[in-house]
PDB file of N, CA and C in Angstrom:
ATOM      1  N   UNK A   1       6.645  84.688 -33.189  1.00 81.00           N
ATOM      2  CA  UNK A   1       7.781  83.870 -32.872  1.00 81.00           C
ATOM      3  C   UNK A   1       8.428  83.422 -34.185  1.00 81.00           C
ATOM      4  N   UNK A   2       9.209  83.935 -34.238  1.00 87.00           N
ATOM      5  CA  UNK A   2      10.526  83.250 -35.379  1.00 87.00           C
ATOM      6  C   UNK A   2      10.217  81.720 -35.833  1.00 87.00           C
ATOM      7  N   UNK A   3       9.903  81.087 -36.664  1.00 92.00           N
ATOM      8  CA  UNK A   3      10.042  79.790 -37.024  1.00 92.00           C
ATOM      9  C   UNK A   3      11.200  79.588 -38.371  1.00 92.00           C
ATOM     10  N   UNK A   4      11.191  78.280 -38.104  1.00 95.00           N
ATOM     11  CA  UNK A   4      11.943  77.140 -39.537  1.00 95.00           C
ATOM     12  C   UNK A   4      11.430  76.232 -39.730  1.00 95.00           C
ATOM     13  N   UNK A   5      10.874  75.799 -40.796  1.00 95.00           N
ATOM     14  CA  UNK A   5      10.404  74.328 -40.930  1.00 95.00           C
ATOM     15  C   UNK A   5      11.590  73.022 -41.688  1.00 95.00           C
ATOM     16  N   UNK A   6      11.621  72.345 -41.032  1.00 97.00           N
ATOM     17  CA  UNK A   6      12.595  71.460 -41.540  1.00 97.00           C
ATOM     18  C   UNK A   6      11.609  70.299 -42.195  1.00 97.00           C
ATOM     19  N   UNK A   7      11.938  70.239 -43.680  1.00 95.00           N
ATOM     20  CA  UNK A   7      11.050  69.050 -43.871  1.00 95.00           C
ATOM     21  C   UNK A   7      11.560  68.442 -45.256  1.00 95.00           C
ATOM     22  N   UNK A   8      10.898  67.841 -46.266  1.00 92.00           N
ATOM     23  CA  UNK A   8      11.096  67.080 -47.428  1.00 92.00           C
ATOM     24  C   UNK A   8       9.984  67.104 -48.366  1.00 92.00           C
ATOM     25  N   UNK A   9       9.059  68.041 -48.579  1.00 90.00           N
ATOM     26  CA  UNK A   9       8.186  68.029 -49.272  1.00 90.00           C
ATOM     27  C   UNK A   9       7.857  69.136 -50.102  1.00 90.00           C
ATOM     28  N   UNK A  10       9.154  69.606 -50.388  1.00 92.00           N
ATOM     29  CA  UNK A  10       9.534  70.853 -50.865  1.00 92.00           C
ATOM     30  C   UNK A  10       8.179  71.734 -51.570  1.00 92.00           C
ATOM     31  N   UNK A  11       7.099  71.187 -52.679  1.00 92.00           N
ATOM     32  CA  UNK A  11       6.277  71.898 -53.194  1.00 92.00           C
ATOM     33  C   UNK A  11       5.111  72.067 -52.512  1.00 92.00           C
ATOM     34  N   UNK A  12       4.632  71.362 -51.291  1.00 92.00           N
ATOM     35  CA  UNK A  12       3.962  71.285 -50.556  1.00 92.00           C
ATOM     36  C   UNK A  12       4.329  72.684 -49.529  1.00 92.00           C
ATOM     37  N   UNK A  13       5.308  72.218 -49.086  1.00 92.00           N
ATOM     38  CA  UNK A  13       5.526  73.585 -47.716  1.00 92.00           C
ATOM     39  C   UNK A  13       5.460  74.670 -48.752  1.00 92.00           C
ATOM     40  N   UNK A  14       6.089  74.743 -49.400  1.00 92.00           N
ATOM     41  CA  UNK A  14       6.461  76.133 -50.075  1.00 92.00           C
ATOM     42  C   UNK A  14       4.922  76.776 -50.558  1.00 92.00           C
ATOM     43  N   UNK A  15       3.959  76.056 -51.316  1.00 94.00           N
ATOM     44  CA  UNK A  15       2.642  76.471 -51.589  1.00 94.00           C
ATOM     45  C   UNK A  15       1.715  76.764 -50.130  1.00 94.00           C
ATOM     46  N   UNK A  16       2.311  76.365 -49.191  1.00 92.00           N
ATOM     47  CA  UNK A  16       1.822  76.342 -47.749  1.00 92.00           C
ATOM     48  C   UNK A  16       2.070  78.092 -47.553  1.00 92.00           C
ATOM     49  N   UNK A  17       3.539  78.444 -47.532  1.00 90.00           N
ATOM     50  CA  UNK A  17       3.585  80.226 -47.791  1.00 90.00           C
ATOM     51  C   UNK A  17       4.597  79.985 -45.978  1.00 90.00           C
ATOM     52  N   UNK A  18       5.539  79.005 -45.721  1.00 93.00           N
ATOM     53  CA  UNK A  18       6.062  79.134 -44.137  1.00 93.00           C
ATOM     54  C   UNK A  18       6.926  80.437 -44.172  1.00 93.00           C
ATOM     55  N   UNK A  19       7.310  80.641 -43.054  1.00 94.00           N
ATOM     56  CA  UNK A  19       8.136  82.137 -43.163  1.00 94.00           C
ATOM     57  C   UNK A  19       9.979  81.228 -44.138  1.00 94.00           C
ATOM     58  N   UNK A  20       9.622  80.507 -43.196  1.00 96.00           N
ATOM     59  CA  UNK A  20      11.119  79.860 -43.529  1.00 96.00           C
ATOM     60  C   UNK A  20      11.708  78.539 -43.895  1.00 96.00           C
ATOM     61  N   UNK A  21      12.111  78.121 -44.713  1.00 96.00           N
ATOM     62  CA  UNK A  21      12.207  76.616 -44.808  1.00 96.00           C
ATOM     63  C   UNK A  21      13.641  75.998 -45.076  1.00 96.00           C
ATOM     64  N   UNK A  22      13.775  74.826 -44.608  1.00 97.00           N
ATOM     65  CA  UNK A  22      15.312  74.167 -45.352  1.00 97.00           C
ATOM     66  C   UNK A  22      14.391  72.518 -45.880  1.00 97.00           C
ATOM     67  N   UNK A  23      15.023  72.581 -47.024  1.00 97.00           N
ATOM     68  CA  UNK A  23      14.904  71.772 -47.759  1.00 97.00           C
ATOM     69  C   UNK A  23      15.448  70.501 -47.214  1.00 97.00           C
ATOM     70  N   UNK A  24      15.540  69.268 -46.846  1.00 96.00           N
ATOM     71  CA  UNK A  24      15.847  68.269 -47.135  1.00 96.00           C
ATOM     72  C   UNK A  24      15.659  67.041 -47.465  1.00 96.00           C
ATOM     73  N   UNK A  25      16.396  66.814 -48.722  1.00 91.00           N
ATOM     74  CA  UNK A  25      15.915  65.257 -49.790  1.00 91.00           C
ATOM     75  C   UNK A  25      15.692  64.059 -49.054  1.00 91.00           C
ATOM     76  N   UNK A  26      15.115  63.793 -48.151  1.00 91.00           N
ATOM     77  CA  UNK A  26      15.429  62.646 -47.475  1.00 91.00           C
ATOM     78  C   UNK A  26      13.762  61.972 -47.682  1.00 91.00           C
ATOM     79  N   UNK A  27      13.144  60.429 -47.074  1.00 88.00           N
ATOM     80  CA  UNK A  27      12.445  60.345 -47.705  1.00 88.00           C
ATOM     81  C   UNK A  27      11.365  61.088 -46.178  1.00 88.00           C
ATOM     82  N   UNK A  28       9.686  61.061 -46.666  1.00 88.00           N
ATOM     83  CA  UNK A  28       9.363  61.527 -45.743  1.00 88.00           C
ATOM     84  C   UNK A  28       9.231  61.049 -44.585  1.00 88.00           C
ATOM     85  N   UNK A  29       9.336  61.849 -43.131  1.00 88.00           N
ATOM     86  CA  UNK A  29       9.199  61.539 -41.973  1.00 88.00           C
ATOM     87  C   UNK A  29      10.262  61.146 -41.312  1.00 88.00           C
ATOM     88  N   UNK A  30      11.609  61.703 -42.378  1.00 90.00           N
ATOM     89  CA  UNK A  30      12.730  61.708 -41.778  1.00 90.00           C
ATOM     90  C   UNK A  30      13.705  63.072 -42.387  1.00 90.00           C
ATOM     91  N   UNK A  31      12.750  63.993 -41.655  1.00 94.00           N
ATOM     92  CA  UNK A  31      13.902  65.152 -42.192  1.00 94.00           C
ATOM     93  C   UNK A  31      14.913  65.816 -41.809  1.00 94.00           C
ATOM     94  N   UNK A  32      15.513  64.958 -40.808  1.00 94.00           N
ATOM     95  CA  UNK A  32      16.843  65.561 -40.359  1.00 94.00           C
ATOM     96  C   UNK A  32      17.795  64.091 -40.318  1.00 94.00           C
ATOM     97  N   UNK A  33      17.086  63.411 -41.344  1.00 90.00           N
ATOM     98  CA  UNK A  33      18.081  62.345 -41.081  1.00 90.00           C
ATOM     99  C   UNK A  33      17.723  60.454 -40.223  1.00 90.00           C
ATOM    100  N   UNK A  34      18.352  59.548 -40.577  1.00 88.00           N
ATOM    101  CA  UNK A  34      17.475  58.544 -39.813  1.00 88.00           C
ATOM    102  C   UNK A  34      17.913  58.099 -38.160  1.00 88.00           C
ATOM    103  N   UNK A  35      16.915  57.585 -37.836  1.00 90.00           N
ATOM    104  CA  UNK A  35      16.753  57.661 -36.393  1.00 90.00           C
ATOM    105  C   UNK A  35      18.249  57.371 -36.101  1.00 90.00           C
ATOM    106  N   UNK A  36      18.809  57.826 -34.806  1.00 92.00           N
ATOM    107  CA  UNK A  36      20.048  57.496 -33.925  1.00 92.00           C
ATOM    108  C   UNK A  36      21.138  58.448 -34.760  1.00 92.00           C
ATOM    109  N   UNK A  37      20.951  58.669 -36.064  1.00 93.00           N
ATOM    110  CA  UNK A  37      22.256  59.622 -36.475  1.00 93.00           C
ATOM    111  C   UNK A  37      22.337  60.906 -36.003  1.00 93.00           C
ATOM    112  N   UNK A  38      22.442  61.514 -34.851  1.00 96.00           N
ATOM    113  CA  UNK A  38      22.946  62.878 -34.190  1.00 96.00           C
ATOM    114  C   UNK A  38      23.891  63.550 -34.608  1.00 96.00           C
ATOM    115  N   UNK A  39      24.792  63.274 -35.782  1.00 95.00           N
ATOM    116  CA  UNK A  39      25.897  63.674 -35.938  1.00 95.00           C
ATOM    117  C   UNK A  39      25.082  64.522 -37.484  1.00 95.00           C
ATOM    118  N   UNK A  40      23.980  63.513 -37.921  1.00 93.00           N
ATOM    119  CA  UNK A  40      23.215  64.185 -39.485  1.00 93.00           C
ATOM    120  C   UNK A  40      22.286  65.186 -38.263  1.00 93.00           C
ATOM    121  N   UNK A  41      21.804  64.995 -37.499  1.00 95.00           N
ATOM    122  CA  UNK A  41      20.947  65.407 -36.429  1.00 95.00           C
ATOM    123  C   UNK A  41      21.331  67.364 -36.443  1.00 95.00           C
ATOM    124  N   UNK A  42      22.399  67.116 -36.018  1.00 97.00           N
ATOM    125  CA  UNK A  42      22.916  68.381 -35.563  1.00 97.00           C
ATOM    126  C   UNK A  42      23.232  69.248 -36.517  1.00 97.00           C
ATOM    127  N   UNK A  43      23.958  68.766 -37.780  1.00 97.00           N
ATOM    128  CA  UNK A  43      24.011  69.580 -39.018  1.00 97.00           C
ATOM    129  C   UNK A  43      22.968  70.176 -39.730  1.00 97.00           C
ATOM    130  N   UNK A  44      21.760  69.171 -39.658  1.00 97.00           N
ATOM    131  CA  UNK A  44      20.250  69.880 -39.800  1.00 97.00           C
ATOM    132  C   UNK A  44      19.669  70.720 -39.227  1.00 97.00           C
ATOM    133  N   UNK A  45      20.055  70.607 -37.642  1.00 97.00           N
ATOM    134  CA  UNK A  45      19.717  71.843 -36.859  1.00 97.00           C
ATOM    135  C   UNK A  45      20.451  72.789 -37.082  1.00 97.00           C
ATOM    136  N   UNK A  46      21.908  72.790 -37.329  1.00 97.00           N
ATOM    137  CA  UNK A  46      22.235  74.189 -37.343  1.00 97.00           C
ATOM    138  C   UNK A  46      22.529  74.792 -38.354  1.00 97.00           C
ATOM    139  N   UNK A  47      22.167  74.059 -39.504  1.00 98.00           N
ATOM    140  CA  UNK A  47      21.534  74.650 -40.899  1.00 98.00           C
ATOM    141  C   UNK A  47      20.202  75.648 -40.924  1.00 98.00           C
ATOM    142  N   UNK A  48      19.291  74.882 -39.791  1.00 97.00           N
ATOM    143  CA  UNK A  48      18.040  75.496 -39.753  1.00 97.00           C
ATOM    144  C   UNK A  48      18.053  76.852 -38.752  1.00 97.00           C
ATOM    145  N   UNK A  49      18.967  76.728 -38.099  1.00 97.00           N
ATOM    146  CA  UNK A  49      19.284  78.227 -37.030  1.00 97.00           C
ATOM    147  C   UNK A  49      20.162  78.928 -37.956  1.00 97.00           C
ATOM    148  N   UNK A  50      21.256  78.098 -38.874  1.00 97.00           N
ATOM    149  CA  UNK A  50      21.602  79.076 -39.978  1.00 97.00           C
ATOM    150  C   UNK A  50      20.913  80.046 -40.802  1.00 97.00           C
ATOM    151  N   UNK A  51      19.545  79.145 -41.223  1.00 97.00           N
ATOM    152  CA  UNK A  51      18.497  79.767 -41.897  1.00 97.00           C
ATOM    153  C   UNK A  51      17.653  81.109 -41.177  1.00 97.00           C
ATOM    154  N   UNK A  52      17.508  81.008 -39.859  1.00 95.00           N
ATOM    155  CA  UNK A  52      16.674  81.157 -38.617  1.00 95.00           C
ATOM    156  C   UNK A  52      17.466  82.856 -39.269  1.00 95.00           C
ATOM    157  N   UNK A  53      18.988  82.989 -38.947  1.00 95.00           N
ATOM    158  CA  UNK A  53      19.773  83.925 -38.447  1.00 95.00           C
ATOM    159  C   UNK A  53      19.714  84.465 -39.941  1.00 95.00           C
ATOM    160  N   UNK A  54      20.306  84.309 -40.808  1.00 95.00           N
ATOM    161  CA  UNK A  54      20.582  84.876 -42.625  1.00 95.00           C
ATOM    162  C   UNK A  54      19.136  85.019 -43.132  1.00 95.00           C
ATOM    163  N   UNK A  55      17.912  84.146 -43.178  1.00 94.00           N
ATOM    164  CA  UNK A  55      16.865  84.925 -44.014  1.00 94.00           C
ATOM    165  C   UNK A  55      16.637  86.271 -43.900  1.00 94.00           C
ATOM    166  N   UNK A  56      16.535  86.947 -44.827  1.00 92.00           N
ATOM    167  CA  UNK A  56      16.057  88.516 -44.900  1.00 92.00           C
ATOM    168  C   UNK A  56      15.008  88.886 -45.363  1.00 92.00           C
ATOM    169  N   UNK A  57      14.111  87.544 -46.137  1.00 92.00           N
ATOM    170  CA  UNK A  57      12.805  87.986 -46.914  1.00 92.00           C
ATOM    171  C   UNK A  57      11.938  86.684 -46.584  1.00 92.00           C
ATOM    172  N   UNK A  58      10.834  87.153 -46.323  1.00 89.00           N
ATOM    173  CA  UNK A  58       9.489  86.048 -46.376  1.00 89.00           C
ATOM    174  C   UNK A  58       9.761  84.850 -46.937  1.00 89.00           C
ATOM    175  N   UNK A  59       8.863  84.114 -46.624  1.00 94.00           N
ATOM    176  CA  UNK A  59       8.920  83.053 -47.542  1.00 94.00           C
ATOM    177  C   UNK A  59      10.264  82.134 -48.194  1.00 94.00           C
ATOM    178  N   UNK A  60      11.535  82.084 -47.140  1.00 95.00           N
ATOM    179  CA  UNK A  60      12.674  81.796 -47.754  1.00 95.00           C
ATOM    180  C   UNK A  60      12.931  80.569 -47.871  1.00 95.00           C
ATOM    181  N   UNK A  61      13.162  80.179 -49.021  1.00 96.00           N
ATOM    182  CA  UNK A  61      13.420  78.070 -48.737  1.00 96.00           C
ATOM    183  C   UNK A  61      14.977  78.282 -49.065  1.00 96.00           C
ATOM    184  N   UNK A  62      15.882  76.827 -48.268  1.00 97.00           N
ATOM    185  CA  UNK A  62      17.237  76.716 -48.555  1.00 97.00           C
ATOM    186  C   UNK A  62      16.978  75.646 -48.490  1.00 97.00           C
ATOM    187  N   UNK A  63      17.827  75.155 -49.407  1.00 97.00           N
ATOM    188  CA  UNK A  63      18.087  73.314 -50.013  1.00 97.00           C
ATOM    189  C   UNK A  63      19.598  73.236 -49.191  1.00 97.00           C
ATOM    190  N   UNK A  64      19.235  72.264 -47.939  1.00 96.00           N
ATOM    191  CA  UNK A  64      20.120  71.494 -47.566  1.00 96.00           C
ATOM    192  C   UNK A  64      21.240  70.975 -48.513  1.00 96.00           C
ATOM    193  N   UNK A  65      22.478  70.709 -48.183  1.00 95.00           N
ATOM    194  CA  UNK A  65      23.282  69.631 -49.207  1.00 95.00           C
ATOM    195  C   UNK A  65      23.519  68.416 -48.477  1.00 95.00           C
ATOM    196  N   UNK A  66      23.177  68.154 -47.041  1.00 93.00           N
ATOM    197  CA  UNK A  66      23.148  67.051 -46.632  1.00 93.00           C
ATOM    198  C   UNK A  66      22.761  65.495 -47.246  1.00 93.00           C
ATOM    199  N   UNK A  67      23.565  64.888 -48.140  1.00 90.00           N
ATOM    200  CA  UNK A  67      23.170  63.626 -48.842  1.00 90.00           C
ATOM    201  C   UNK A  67      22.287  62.981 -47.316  1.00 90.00           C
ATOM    202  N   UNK A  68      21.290  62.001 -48.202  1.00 88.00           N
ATOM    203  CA  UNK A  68      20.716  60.494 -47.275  1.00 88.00           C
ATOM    204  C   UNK A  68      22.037  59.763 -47.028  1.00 88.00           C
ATOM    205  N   UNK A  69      22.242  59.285 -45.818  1.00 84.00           N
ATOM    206  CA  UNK A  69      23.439  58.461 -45.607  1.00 84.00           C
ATOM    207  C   UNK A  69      23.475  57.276 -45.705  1.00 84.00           C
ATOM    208  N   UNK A  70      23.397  57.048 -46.998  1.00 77.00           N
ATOM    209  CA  UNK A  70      23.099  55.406 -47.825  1.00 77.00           C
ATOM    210  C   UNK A  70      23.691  55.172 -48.982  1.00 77.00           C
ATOM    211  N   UNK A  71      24.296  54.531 -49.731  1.00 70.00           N
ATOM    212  CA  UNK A  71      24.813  53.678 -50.606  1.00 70.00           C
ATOM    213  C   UNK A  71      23.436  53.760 -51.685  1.00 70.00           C
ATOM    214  N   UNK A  72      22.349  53.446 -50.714  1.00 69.00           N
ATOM    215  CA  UNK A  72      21.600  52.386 -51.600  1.00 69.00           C
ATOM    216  C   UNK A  72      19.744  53.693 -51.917  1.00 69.00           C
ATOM    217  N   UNK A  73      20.142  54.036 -53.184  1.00 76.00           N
ATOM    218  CA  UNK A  73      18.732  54.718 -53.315  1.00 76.00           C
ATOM    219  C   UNK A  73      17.416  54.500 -53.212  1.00 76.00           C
ATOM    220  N   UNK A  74      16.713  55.546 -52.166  1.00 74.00           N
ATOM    221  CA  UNK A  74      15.593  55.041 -51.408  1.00 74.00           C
ATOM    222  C   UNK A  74      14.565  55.452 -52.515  1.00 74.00           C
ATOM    223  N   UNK A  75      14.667  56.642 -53.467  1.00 75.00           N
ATOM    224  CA  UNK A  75      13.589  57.196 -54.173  1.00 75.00           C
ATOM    225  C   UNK A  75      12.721  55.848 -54.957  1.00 75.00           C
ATOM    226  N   UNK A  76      13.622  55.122 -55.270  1.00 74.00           N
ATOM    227  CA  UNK A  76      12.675  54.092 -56.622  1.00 74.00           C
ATOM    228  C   UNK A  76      11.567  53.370 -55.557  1.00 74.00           C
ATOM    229  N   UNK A  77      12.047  53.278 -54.697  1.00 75.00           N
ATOM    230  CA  UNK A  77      11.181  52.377 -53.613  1.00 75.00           C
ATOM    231  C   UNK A  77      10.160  52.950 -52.461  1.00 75.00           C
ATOM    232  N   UNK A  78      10.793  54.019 -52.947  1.00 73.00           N
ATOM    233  CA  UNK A  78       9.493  55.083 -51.796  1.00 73.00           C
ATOM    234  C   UNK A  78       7.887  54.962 -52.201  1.00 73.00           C
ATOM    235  N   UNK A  79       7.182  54.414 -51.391  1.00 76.00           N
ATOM    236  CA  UNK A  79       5.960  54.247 -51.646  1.00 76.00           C
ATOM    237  C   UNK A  79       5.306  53.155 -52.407  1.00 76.00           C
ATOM    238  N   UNK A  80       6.266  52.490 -52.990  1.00 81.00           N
ATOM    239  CA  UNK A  80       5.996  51.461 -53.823  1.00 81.00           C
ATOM    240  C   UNK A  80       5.226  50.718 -53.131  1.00 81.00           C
ATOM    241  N   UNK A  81       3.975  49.825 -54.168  1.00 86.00           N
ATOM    242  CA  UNK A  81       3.071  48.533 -53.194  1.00 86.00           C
ATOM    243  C   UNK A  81       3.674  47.646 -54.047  1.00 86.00           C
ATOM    244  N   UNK A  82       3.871  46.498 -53.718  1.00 87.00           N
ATOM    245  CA  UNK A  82       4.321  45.303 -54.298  1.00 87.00           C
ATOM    246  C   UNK A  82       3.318  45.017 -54.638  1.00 87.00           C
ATOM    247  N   UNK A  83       2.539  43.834 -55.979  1.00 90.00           N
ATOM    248  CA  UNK A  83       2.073  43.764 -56.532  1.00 90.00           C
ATOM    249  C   UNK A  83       1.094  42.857 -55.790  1.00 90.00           C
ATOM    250  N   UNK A  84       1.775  42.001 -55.202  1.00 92.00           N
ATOM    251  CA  UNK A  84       0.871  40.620 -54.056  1.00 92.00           C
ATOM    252  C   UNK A  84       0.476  41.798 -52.539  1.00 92.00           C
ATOM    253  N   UNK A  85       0.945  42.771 -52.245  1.00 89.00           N
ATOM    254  CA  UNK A  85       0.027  43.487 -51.421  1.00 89.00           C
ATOM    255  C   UNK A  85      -0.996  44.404 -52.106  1.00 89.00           C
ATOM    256  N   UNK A  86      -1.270  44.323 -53.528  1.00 91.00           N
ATOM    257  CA  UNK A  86      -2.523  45.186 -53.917  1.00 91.00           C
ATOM    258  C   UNK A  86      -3.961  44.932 -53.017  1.00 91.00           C
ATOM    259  N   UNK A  87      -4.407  43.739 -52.958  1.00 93.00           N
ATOM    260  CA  UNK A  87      -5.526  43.445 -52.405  1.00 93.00           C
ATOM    261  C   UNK A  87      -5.531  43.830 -51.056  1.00 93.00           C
ATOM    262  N   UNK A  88      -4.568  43.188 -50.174  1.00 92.00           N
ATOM    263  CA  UNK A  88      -4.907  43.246 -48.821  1.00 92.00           C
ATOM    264  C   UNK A  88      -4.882  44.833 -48.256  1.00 92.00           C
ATOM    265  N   UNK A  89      -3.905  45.873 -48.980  1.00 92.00           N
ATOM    266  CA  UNK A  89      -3.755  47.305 -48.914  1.00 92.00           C
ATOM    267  C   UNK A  89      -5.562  47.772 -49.494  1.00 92.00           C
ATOM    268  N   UNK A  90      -5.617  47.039 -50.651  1.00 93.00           N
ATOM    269  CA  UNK A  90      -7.303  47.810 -50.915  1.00 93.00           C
ATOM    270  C   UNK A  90      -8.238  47.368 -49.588  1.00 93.00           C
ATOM    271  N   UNK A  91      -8.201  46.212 -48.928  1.00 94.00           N
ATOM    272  CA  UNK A  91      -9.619  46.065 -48.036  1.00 94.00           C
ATOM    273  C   UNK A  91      -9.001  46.841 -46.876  1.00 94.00           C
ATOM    274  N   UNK A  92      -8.420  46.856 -46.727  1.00 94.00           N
ATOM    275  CA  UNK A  92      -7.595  47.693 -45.637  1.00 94.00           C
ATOM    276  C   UNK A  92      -8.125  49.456 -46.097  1.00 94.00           C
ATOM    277  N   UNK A  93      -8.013  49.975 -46.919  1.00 94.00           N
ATOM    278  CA  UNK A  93      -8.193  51.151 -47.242  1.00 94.00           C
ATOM    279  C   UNK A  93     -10.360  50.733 -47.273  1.00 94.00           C
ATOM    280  N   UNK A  94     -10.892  50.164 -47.784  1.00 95.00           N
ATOM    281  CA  UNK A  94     -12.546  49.798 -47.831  1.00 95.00           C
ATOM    282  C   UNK A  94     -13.031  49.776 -46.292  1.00 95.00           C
ATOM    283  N   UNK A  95     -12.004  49.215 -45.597  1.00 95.00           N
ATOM    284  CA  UNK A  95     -12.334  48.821 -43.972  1.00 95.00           C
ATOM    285  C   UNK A  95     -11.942  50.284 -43.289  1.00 95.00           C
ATOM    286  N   UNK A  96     -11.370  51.667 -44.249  1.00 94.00           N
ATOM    287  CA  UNK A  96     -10.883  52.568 -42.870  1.00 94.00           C
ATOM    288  C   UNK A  96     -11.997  53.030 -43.563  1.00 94.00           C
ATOM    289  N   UNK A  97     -12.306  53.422 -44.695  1.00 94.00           N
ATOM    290  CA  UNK A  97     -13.411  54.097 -45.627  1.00 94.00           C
ATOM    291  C   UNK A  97     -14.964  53.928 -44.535  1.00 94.00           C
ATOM    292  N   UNK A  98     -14.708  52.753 -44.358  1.00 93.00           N
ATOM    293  CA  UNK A  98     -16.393  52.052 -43.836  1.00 93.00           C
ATOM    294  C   UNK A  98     -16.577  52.987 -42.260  1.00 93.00           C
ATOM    295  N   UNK A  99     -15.287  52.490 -41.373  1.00 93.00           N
ATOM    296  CA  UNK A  99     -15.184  53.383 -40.397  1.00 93.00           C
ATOM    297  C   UNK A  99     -15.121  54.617 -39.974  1.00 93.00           C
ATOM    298  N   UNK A 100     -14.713  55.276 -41.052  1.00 93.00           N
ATOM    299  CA  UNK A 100     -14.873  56.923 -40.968  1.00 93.00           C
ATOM    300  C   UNK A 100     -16.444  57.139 -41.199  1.00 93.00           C
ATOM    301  N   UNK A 101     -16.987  56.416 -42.172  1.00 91.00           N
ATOM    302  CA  UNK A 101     -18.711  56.929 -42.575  1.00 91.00           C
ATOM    303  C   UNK A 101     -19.516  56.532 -41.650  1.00 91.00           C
ATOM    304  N   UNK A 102     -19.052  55.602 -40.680  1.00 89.00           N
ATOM    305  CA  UNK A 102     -19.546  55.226 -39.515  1.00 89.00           C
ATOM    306  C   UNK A 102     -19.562  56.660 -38.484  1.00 89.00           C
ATOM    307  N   UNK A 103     -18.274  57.032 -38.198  1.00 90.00           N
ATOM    308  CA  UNK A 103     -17.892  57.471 -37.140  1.00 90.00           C
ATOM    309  C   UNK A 103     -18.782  59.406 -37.367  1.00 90.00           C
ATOM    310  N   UNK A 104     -18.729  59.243 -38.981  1.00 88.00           N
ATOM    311  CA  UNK A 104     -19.615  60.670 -38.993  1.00 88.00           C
ATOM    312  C   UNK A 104     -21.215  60.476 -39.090  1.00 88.00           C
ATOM    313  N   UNK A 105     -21.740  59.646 -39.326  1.00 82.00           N
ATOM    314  CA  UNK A 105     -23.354  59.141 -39.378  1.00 82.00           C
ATOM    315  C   UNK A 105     -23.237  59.677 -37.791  1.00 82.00           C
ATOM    316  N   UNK A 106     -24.541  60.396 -37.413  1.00 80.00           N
ATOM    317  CA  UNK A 106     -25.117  60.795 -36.351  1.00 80.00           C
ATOM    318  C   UNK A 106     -25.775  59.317 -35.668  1.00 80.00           C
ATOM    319  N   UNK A 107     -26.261  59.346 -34.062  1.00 71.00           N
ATOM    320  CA  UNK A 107     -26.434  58.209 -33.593  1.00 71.00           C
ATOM    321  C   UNK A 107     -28.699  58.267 -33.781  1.00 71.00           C
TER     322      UNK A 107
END
């Protein structure tokens, strides 16, 4: 079956080896755009059936030109922890740690 992957993690998919990809800069878990915009919605899709129809070789990535539809740049802030959530993010990460070694220990 024919695929496209639509996504934002450009060195990731691509080392993945998909038949087909479109690139878009957006941050992750929004790669066609943010929720309710159908109008970014649809241009992503038919970029990606664009892609679907014109690839001719394996492995093809195309970089969207679809800008993020914002004023205000999301990259500096992507992922960032604020400095007063260091702690509560670490016991939080100690408390999933504890539960996974739980959940694989035999009974």
């Amino acid at each position: 079956m024919p695929t496209v992957i639509v996504g934002s993690a450009l060195d990731i998919v691509e080392y993945c080896g998909v038949p087909r990809f479109l690139f878009t800069d957006f941050p992750l878990g929004n790669p066609c755009g943010p929720p309710g915009r159908r109008d970014l919605q649809r241009t992503i899709a038919g970029q990606a059936l664009g892609l679907l129809r014109d690839a001719d070789a394996p492995r093809t990535t195309r970089r969207s030109d679809v800008p993020w539809p914002s004023d205000d740049d999301w990259r500096p802030r992507y992922g960032r922890v604020k400095p007063e959530d260091v702690e509560r993010l670490r016991a939080l990460g100690e408390e999933r740690r504890r539960t996974q070694a739980q959940a694989r220990t035999p009974e």
